[in-house]
XYZ file of C-alpha atoms in Angstrom:
281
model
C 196.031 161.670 283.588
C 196.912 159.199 285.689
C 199.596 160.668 287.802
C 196.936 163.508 288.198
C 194.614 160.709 290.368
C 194.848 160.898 294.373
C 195.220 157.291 294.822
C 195.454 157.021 299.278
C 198.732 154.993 299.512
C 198.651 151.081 300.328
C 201.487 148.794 300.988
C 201.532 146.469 297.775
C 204.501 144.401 299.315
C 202.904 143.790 302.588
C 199.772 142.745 300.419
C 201.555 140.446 298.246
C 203.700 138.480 301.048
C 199.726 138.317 303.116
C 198.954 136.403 299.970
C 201.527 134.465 299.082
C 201.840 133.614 303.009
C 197.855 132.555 303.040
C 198.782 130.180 299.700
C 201.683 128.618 301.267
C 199.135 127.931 304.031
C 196.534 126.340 301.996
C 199.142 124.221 300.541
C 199.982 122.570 303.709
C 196.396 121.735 303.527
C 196.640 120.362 299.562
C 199.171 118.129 301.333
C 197.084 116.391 304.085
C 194.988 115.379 300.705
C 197.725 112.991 299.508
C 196.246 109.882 301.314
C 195.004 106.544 299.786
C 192.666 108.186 298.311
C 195.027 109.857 296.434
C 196.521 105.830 295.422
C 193.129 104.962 294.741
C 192.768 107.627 291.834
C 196.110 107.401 290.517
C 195.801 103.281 290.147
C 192.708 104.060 288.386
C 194.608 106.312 285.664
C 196.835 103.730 285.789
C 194.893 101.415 284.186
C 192.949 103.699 281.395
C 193.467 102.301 278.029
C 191.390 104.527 276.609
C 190.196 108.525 277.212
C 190.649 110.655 280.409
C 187.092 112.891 280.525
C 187.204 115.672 282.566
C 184.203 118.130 283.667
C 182.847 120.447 286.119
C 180.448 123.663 286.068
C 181.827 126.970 286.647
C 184.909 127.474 288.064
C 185.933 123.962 288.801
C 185.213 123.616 284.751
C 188.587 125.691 284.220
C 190.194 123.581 286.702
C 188.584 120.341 284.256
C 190.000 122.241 281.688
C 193.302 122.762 282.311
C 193.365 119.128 283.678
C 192.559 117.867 280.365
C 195.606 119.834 278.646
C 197.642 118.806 281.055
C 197.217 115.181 280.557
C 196.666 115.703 276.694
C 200.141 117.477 277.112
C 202.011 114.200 278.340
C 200.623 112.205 276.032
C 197.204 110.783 277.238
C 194.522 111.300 275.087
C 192.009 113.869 277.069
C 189.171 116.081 276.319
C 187.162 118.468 278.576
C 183.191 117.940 278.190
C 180.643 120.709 279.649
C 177.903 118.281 281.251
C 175.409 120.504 279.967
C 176.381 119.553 277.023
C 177.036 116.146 277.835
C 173.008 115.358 278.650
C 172.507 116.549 275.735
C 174.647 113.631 273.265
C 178.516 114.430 273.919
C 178.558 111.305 276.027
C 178.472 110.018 273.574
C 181.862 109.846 272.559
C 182.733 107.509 275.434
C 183.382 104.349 275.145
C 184.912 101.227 276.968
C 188.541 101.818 278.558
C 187.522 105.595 278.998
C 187.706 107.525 282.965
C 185.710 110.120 283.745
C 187.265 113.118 286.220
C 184.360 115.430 287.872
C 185.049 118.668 289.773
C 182.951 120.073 292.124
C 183.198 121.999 295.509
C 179.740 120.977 296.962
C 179.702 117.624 295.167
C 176.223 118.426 294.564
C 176.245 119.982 290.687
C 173.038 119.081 289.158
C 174.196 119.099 285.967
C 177.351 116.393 286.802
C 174.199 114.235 289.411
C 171.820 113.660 286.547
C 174.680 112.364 284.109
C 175.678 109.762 286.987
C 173.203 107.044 286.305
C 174.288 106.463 282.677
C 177.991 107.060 283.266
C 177.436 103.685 285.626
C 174.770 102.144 282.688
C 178.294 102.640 279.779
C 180.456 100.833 283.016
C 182.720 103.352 282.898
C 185.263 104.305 286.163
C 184.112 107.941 287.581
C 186.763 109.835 289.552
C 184.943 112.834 291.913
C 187.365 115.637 293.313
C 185.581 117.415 296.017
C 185.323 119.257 299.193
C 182.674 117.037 299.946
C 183.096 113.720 301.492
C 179.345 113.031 301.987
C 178.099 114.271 298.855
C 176.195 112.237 296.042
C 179.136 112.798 293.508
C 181.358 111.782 296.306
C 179.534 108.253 297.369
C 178.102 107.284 293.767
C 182.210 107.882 292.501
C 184.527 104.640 292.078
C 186.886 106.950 293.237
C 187.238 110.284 295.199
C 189.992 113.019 296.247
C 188.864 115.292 299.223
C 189.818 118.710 299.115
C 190.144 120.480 302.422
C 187.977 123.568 302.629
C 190.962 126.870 302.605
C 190.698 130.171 303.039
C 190.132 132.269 299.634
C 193.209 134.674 299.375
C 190.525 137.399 297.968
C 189.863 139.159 301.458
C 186.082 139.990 300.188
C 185.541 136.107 300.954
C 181.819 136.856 298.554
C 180.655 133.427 297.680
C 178.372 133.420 294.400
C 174.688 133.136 294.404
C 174.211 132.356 290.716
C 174.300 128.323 291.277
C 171.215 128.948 294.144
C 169.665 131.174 291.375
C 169.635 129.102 288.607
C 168.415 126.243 291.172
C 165.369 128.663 291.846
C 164.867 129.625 288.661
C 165.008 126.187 286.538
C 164.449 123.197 288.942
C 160.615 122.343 288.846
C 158.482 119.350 290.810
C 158.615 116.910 288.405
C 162.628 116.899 288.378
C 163.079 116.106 291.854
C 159.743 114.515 293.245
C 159.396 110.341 294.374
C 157.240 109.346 291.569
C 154.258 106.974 292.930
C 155.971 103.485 292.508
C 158.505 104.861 294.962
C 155.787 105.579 297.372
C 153.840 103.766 299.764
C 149.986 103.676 297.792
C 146.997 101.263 299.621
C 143.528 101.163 298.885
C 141.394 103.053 301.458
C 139.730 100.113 302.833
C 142.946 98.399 303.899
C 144.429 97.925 307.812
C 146.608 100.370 309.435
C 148.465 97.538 309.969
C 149.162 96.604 306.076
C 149.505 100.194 305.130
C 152.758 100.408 307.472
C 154.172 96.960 305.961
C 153.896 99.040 302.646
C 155.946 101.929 304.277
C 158.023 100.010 306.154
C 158.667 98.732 302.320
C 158.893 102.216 300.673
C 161.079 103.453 303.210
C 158.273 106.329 303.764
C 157.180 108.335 306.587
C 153.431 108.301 304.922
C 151.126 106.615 303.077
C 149.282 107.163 299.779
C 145.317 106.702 299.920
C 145.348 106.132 295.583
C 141.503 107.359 294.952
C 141.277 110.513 297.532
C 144.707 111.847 297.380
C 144.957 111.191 301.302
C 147.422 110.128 303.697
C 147.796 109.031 307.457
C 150.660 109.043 310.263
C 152.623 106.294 310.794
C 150.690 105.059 313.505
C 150.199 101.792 315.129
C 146.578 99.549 314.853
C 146.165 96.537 313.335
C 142.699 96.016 312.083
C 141.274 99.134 311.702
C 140.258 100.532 308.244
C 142.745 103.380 306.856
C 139.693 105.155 306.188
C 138.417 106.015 309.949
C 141.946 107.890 310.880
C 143.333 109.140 307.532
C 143.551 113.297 306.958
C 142.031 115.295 304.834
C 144.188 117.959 305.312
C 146.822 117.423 302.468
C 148.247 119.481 300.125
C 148.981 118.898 296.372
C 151.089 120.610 293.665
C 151.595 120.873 290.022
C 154.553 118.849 288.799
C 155.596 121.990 286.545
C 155.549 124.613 289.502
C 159.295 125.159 290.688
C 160.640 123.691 293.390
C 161.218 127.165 294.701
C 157.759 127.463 295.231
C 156.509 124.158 296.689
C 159.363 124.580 299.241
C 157.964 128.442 300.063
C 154.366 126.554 300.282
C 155.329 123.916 302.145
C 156.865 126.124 304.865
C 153.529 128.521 304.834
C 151.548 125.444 305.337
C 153.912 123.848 307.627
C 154.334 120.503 305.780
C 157.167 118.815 305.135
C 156.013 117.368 301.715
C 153.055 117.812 298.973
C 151.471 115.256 296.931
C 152.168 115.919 292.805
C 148.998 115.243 290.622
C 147.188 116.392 287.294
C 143.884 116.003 287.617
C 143.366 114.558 290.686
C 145.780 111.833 289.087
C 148.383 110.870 291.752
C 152.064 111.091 290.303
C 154.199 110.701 293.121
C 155.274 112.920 296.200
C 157.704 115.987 296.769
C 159.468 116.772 300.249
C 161.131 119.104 301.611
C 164.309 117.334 302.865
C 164.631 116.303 298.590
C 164.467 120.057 297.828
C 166.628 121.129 300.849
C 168.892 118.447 299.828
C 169.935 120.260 296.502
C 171.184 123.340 298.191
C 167.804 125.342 298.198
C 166.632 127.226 301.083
């Protein structure tokens, strides 16, 4: 049946030497990655008395995966963990003496981010590969490998969608919003000038009036009450809405953030350089 088919000809050989030639070319690249960052990781290995961790989402979780066989192979004990699974009790299984390996291209995987806090609470060493430099895997890691971004030898180049897609479609307010003691809160009879010492302290571009669900500019008096120049014109979400959606309302409103409450009851703030931030657009 086969033989039957009019397949149009194509050059196979030609194909396979464009390919091979393109890998030979990204592994010049792999080589300009064997720095001190490179020493870094491999004295940290060095000195694991205990487990080697690996884990990663998607693809770079087969490249976790075939890390830990690998180094289960030569004799150090090593186990791949999904870090799904990991929020969720498999960490655990750590203990001290154990290394944690991440993968990720963006160095922005949710899933790895949330885990990073307690990873640092159990004092054990994290190791991020990434393309990254600047990412939060990258800067929170003890220490990092850069990847240089190559060429993909697949000549469609198609780069998936699903991680954006499952950011729309799971990611709500609440997981990503300042909660209020992060955010700069004054009574509405105070001074200008103490409600932008309490930015200045919060590191905020706006301030919190607590009983009105107001705010005001960062603007410059020094005795006048917050109450004769604050807005009225503010905007406030659910914290169960998805992030999607605040960021779609606060480009229709032209905002750049939205206040989170039940109730009238203030919970913190949402903006759109935090949702942004996560790789949603």
């Amino acid at each position: 049946m086969l033989k039957s088919l009019k397949v149009p000809t194509f050059n196979f050989i030609a194909s396979g030497k464009e390919i091979l030639s393109l890998e030979l070319k990204n592994l010049e690249y792999l080589h300009q990655c064997i720095n001190h960052n490179f020493q870094k990781v491999g004295e940290v290995l060095l000195n694991c008395s205990g487990k080697i961790v690996t884990m990663g989402v998607g693809k770079s979780g087969y490249i976790a995966r075939k890390l830990a066989a690998t180094f289960s192979s030569t004799g150090n004990p090593s186990f791949f963990v999904h870090p799904t699974e990991a929020s969720h009790g498999d960490l655990g299984m750590l203990s001290s003496g154990d290394i944690i390996i991440a993968f990720s291209k963006s160095g922005e995987s949710s899933e790895i981010i949330v885990l990073i806090s307690f990873i640092k609470h159990l004092n054990i060493p994290y190791i991020c590969i990434t393309e990254n430099p600047l990412s939060t895997m990258a800067k929170s890691a003890n220490a990092s490998i850069f990847i240089h971004k190559t060429q993909e030898a697949c000549n469609l180049g198609a780069p998936t969608t699903r991680g954006l897609l499952g950011k729309k479609l799971l990611i709500r307010v609440h997981d990503i919003m300042r909660s209020k003691n992060k955010v700069p809160i004054v009574n509405w009879t105070c001074s200008i000038f103490n409600a932008i010492v309490e930015i200045a302290k919060k590191n905020f571009g706006t301030v919190v009036v607590l009983n009105d669900h107001k705010k005001i500019s960062d603007v410059d008096f020094k005795h006048t009450a917050i109450k004769t120049v604050m807005t009225s014109k503010f905007q406030v979400i659910h914290p169960n809405i998805l992030a999607s959606e605040a960021l779609a309302k606060m480009k229709f409103s032209n905002v750049k953030f939205l206040l989170v409450a039940i109730n009238n009851y203030l919970l913190g703030i949402v903006r759109m350089c935090d949702i942004l931030h996560i790789g949603m657009s």
